[in-house]
Coordinates of C-alpha atoms in Angstrom, one line a residue:
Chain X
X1 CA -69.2 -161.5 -31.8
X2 CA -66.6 -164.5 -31.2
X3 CA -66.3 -166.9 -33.9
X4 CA -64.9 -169.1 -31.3
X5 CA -68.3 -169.6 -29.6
X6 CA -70.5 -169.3 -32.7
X7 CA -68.4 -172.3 -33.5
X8 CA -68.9 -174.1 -30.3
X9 CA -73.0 -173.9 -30.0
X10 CA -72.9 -174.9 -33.8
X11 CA -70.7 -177.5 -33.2
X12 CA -72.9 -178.8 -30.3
X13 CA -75.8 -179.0 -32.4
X14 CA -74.8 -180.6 -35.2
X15 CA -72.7 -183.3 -33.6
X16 CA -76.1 -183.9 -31.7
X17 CA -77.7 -184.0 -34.9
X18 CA -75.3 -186.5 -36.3
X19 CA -76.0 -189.0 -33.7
X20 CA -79.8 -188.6 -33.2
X21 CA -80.2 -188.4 -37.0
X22 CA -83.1 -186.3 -36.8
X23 CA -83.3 -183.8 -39.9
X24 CA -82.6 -186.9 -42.1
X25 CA -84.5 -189.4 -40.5
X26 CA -87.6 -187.6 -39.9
X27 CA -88.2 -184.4 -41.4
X28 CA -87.0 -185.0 -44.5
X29 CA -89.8 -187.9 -44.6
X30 CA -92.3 -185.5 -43.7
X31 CA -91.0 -183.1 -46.3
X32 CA -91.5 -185.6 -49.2
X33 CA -95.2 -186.9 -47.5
X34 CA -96.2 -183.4 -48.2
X35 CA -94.5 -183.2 -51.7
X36 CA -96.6 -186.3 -52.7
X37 CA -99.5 -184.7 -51.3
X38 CA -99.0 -181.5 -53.1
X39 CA -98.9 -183.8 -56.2
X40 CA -101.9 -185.7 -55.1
X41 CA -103.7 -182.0 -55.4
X42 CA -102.6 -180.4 -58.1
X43 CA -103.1 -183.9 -60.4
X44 CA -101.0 -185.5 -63.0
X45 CA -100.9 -182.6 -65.6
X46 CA -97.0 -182.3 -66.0
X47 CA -97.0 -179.2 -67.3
X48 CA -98.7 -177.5 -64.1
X49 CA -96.6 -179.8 -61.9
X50 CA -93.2 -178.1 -63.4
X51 CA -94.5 -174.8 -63.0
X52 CA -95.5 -174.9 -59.4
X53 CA -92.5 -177.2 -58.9
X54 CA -90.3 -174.2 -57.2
X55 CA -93.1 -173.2 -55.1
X56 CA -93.7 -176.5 -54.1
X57 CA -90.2 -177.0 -53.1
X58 CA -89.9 -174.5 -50.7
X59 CA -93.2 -174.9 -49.3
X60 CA -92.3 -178.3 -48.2
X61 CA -88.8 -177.4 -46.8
X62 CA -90.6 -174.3 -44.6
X63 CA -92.9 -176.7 -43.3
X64 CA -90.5 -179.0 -42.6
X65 CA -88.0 -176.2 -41.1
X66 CA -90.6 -175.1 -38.8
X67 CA -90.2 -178.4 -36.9
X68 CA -86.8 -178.5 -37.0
X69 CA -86.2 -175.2 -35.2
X70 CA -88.9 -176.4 -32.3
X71 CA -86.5 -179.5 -32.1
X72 CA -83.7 -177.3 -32.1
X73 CA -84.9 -176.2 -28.6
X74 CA -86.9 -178.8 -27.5
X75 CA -83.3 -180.4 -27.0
X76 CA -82.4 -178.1 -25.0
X77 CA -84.9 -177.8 -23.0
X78 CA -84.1 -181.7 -22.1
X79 CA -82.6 -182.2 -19.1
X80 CA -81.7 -178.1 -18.3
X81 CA -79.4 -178.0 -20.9
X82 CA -81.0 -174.8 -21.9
X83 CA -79.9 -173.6 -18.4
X84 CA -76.3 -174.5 -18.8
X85 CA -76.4 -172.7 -22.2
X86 CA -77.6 -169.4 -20.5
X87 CA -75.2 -169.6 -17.6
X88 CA -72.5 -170.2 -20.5
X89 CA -70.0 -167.3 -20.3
X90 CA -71.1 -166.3 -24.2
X91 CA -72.8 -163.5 -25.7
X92 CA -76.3 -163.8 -26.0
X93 CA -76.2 -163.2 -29.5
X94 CA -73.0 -165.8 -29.9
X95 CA -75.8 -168.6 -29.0
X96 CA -78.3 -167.4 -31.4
X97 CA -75.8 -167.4 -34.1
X98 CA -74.6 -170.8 -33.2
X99 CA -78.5 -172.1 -32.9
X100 CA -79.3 -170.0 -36.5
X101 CA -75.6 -171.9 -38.2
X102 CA -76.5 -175.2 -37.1
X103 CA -80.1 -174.7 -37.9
X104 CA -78.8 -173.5 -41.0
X105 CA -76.9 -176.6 -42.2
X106 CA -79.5 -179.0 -41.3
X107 CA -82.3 -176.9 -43.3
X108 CA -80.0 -176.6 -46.0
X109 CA -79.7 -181.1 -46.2
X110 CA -83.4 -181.1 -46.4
X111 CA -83.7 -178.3 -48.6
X112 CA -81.4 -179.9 -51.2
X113 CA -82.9 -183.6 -50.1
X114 CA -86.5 -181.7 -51.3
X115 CA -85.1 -180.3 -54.4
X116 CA -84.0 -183.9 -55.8
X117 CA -87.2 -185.0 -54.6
X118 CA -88.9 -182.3 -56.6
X119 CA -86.5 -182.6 -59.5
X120 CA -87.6 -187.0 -59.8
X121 CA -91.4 -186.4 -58.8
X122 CA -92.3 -182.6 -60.9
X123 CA -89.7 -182.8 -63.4
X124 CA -87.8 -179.6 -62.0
X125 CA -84.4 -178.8 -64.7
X126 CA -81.7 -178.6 -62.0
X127 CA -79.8 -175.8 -64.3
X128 CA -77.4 -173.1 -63.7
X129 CA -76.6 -175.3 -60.2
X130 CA -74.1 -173.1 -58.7
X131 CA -76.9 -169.7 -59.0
X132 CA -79.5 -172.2 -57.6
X133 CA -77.2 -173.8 -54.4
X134 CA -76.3 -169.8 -53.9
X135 CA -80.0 -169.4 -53.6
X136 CA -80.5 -172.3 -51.3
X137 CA -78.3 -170.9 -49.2
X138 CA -78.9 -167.8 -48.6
X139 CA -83.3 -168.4 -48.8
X140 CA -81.9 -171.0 -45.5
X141 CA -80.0 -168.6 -44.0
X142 CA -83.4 -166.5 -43.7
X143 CA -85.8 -168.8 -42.7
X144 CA -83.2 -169.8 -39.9
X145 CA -82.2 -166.5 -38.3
X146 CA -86.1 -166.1 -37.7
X147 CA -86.6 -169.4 -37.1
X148 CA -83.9 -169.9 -34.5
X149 CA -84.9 -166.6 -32.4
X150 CA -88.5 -167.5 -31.9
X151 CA -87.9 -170.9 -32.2
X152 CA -86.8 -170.6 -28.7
X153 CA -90.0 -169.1 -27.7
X154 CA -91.9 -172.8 -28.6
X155 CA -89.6 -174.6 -25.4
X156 CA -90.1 -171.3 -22.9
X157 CA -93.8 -170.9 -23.8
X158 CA -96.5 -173.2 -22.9
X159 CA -97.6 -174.4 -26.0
X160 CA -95.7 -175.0 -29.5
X161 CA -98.5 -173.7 -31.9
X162 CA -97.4 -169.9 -31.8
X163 CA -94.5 -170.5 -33.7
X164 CA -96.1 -171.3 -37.2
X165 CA -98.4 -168.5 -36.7
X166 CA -95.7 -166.1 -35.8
X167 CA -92.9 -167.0 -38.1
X168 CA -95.0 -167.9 -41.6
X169 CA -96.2 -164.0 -42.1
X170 CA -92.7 -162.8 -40.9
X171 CA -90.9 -165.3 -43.5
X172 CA -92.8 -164.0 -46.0
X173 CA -90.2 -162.4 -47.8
X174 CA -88.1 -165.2 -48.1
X175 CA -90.5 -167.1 -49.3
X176 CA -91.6 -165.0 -52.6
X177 CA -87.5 -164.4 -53.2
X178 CA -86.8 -168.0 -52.8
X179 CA -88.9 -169.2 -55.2
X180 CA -89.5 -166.3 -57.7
X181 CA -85.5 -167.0 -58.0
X182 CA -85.2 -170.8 -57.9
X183 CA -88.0 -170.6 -60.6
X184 CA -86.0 -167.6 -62.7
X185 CA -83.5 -169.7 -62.8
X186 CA -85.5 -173.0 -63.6
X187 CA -87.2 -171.5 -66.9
X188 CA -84.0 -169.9 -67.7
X189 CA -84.8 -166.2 -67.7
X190 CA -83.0 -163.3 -66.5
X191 CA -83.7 -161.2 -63.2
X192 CA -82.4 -163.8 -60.8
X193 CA -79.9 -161.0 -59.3
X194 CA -82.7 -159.0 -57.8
X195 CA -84.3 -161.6 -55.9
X196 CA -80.6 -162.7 -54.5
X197 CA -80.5 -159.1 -53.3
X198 CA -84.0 -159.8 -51.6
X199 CA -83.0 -162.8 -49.9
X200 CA -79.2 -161.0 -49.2
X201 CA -81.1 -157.8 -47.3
X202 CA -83.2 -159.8 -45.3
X203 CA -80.8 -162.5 -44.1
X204 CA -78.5 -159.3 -43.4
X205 CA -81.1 -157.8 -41.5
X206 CA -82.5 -160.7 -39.4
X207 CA -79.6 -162.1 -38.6
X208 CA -78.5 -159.1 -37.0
X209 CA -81.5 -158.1 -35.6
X210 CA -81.9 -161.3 -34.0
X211 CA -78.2 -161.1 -32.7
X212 CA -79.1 -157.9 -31.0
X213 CA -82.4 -159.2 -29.7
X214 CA -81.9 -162.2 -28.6
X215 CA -81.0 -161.9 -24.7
X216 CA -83.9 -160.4 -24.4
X217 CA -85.9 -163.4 -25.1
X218 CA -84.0 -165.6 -22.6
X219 CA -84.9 -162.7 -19.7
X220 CA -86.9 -164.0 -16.9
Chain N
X1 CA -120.4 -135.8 -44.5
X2 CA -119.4 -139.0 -46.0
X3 CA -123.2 -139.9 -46.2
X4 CA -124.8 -136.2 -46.8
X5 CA -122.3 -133.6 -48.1
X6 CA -120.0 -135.2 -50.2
X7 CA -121.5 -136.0 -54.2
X8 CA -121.2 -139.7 -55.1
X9 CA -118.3 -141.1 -57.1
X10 CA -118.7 -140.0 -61.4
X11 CA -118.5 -144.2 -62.2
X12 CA -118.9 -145.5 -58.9
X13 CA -121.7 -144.3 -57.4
X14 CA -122.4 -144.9 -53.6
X15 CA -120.2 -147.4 -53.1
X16 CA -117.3 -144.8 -53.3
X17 CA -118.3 -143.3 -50.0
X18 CA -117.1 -146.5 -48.3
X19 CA -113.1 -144.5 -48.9
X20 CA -114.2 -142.3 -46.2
X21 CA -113.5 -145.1 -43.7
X22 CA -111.5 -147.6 -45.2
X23 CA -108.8 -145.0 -46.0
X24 CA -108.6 -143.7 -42.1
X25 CA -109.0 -147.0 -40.7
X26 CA -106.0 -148.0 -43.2
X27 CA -104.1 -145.2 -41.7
X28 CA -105.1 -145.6 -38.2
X29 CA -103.9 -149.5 -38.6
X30 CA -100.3 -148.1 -39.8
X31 CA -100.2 -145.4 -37.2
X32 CA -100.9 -148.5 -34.3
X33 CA -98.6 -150.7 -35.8
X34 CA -95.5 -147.8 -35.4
X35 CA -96.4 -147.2 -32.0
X36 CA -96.0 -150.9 -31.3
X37 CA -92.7 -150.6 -32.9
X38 CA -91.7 -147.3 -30.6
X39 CA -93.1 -148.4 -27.4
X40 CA -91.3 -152.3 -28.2
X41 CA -88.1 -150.5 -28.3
X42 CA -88.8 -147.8 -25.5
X43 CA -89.9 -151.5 -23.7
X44 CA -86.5 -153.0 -24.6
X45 CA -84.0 -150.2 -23.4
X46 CA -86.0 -148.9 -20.3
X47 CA -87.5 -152.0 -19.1
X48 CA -90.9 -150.1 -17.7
X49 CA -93.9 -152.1 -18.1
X50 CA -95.9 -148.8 -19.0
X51 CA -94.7 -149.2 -22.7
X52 CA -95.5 -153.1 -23.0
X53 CA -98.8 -151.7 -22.1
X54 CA -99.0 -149.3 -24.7
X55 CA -97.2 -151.7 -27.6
X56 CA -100.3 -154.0 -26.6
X57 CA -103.0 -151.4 -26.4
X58 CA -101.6 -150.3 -30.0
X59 CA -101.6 -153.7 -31.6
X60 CA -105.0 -154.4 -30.8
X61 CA -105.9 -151.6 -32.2
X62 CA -103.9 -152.1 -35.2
X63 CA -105.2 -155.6 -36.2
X64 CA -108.9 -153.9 -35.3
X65 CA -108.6 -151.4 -37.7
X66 CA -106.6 -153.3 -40.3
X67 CA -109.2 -156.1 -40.4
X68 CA -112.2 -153.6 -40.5
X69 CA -109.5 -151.7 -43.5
X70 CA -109.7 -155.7 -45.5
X71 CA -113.1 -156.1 -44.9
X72 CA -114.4 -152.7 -46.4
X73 CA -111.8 -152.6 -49.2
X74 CA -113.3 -156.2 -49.6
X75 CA -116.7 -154.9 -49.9
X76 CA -116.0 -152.3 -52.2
X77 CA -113.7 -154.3 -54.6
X78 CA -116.7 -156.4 -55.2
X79 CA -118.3 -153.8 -57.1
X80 CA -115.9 -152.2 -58.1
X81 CA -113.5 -154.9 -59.5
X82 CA -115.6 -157.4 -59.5
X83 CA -113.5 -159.4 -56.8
X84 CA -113.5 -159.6 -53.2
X85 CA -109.6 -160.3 -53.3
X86 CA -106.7 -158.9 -55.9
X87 CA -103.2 -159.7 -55.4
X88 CA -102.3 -156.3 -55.6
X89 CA -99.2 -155.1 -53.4
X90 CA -100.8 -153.0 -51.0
X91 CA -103.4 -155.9 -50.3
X92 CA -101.1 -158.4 -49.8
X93 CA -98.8 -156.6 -47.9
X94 CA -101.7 -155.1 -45.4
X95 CA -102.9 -159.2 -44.7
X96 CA -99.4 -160.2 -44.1
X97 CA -99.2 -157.0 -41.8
X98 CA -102.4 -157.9 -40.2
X99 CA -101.4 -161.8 -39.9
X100 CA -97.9 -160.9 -38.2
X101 CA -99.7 -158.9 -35.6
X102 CA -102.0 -161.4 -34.7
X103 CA -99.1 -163.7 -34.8
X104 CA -97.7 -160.9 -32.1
X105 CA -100.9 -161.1 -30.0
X106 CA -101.2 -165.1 -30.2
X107 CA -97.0 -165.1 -28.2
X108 CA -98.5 -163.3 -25.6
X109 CA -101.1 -165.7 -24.2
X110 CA -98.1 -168.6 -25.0
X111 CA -95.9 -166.8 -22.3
X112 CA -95.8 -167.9 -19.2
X113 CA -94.6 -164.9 -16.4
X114 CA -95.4 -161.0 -17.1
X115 CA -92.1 -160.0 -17.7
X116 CA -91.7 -163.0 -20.2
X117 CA -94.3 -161.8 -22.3
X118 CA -93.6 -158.0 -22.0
X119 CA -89.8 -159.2 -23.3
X120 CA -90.9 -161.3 -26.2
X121 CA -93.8 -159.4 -27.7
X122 CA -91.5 -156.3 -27.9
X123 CA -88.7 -158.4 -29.8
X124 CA -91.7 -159.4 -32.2
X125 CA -92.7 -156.1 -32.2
X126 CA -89.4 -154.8 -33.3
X127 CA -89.0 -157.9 -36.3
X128 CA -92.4 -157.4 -37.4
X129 CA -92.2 -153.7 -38.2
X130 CA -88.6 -154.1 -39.4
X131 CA -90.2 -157.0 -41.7
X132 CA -92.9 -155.0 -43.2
X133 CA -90.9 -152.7 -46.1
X134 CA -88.8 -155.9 -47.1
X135 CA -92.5 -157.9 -47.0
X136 CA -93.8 -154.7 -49.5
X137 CA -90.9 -154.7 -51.4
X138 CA -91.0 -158.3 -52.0
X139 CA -94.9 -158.4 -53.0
X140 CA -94.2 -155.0 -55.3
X141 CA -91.3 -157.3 -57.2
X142 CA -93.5 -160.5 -57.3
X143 CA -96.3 -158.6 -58.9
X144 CA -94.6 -156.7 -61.4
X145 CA -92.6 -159.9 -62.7
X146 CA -96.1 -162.2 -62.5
X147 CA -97.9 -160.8 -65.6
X148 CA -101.3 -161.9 -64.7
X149 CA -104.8 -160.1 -65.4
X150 CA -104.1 -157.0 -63.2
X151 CA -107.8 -155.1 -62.3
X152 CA -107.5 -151.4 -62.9
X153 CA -108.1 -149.2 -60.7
X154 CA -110.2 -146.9 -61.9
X155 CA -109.1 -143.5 -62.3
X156 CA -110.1 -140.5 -60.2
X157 CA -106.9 -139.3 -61.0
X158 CA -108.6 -135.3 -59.4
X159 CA -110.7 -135.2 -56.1
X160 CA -113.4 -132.9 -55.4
X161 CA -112.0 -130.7 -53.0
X162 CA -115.5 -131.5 -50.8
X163 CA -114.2 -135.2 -50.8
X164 CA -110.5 -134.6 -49.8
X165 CA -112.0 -132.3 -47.0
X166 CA -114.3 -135.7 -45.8
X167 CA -111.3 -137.5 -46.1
X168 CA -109.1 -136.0 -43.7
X169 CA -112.1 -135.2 -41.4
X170 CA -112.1 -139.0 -41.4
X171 CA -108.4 -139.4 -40.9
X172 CA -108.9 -136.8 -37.8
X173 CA -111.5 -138.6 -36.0
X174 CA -109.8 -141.8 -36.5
X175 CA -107.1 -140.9 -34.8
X176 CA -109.3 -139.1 -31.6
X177 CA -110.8 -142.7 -31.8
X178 CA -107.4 -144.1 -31.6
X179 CA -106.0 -142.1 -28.7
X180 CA -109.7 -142.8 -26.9
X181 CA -109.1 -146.5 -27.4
X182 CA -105.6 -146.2 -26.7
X183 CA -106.6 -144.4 -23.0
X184 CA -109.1 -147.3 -22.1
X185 CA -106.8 -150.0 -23.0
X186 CA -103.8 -148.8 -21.2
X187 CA -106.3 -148.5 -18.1
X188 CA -108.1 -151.6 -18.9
X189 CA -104.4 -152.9 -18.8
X190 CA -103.2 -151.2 -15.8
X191 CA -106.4 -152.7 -13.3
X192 CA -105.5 -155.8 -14.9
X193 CA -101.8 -155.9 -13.7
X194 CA -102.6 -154.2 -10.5
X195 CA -105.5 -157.1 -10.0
X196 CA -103.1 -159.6 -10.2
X197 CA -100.5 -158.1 -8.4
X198 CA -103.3 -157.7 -5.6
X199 CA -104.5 -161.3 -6.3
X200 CA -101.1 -163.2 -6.1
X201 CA -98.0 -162.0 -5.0
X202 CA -95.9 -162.2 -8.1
X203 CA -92.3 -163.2 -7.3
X204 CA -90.3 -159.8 -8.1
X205 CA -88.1 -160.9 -11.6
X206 CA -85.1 -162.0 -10.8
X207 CA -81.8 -160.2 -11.9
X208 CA -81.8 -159.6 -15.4
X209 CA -79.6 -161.8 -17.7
X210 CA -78.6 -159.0 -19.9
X211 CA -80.3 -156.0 -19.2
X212 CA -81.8 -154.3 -16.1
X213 CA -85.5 -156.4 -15.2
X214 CA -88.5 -154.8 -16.1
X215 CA -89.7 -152.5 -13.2
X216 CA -93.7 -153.9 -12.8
X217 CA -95.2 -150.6 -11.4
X218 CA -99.1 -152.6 -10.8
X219 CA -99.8 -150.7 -8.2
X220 CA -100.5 -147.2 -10.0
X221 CA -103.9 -147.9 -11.7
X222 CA -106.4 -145.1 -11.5
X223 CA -109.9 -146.2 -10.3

């Protein structure tokens, strides 16, 4: 692993993220559509609304991710760029890291854009903020090492649908830790260190996985 | 045996005699779903088409078997527990084992060469059975923290020895009907490549990026 290079594919990203504007502009739209719509289904009662507040929040921002990491690669496969990225002399796994840190960062401004969102709309008590941004972090850092390998698959493949189906089951471990700790630490009680652990092991596990696999994906 | 030798259930009755295949089918859907996971990584450092043919044949017959496993324990949870569904670990973690593998199955009509397929299914077939103790995990911890109204299993805490024999009988012919499945697939799957290798010339795969190309041996199907 070089630093160097994670550096320079994250780098790349983001700087095309700044000027294109896309997580912000669009997604995170989307991602408060479907927060309104969850409210529009679960009805007024505040008291439900708090409770299934945490859920709610990550459910958006997975959605919402999920588009993110197909645009991810959609912009590279613009103009062969994915091409120059592959002839690149980096380690395969370098790229995906780079792809999963920039994904990362962008996930991680629409996860926090949600939460407020969440907090104003359900009522969510944004307590104990440090555990809760630890938990953002590393519940992003999940959803993006999966979501950046097979994200790739959506711009190689013929059609963008698998990528839902294939990364929703997968995620589903981040998604129970996520929330079951975002809402432990909501209501206050203890057992939050458990479901960090969760989300710790997985992101562990994926991102290295997904380091080791990831040439494989770009094989023709 | 399930139907003739074996005595009905003490409190469930007949219904109980649905075990004798949801039980082996359950197992049979594990067994599948690790020999995905060994032939994806035999796939991945040998680059022989042979085991992308097995990991395929396997996962069919995993999400076969671990549908027909849902849909019996489905049947008899009706009864039983007065539900169709329960969110109890082992059921959740068996449809979000069955989901990833059809998940698995859905890449590999997205890919667009052979090779490309072979390559990605076997990464997914890797993740997904590195995801599934951290999925069980996960659904274990969620349950035990969410006191809800938890059905109880009812107890047969000791088996009649005639039952446990059926059982395993079961588990045994499972798994002949797994390696006879397993057979015709991986021919079904070797006329198929050797069809299309007859039908169109595939391009040989260029040089591999990072490791050797996969060697597509079409030609070897038996007739």
């Amino acid at each position: 692993m070089t630093g160097s290079a994670v550096w320079a594919v994250a780098g790349k990203d983001l700087r095309a993220e700044a000027r294109s504007k896309y997580a912000l502009g669009s997604v995170l739209p989307f991602a408060a559509t479907m927060l309104l719509a969850f409210g529009f289904a679960l009805g007024p009662d505040r008291v439900l609304l708090e409770r299934a507040a945490p859920g709610l929040l990550w459910l958006a921002a997975l959605f919402a991710a999920v588009d993110l990491f197909h645009r991810s690669y959609q912009a590279e496969a613009d103009a062969g760029a994915l091409d120059g990225l592959v002839l690149a002399p980096l380690h395969k796994g370098d790229i995906f890291l780079g792809k999963a840190v920039a994904a990362a960062v962008q996930v991680l401004v629409l996860v926090l854009g949600t939460g407020l969102i969440v907090t104003v709309l359900f009522g969510l008590e944004l307590s104990r903020a440090p555990l809760l941004l630890l938990t953002a972090v590393l519940g992003v850092a999940g959803l993006s090492a999966l979501g950046s390998l097979f994200g790739l698959l959506t711009v190689l493949g013929r059609r963008q649908a698998a990528l839902p189906v294939l990364l929703l089951p997968l995620v589903t471990p981040v998604l129970i830790a996520a929330i079951r700790a975002t809402a432990t630490l909501v209501e206050g009680s203890a057992g939050v260190v458990g479901w960090l652990g969760v989300l710790a092991a997985f992101d562990a596990m994926f991102l290295a996985a997904g380091y080791l696999v990831f040439g494989y994906l770009l094989e023709d | 045996m399930a139907l003739a030798v074996v005595p009905p259930d003490a409190e469930q009755g007949d219904v109980q005699r649905l075990m004798y295949v949801h039980v082996p089918a359950a197992w049979l859907a594990f067994l599948s779903f690790g020999v995905v996971f060994a032939a994806s990584i035999a796939y991945l450092r040998t680059g022989q088409i042979r085991w992308d043919r097995m990991a395929v044949a396997s996962a069919e017959i995993g999400v076969l078997f671990c549908s027909l496993t849902l849909f019996l324990g489905s049947l008899w949870g009706r009864p039983v527990w007065g539900t169709w569904w329960t969110w109890d670990p082992r059921l959740t973690t068996t449809v979000v084992l069955l989901l990833i593998y059809l998940g698995y199955l859905s890449v590999r009509r997205v890919a667009d060469s052979p090779s490309r397929r072979a390559h990605w299914s076997a990464v997914i077939g890797v993740i997904g059975f590195l995801d599934v103790p951290i999925v069980h995990m996960s659904v274990v911890w969620w349950r035990s923290l969410h006191q809800e109204a938890t059905v109880v299993r009812p107890g047969a805490p000791t088996m009649d020895p005639s039952m446990l024999a059926t059982l395993l009988l079961g588990a045994v012919a499972f798994s002949v009907v797994y390696g006879y499945l397993m057979a015709v697939r991986m021919r079904v799957g070797r006329l198929e490549d050797s069809a299309a290798g007859s039908l169109m010339r595939r391009p040989t795969p260029r040089a591999g990026l990072v490791a050797a190309a996969p060697r597509v041996d079409g030609g070897e199907g038996r007739g």
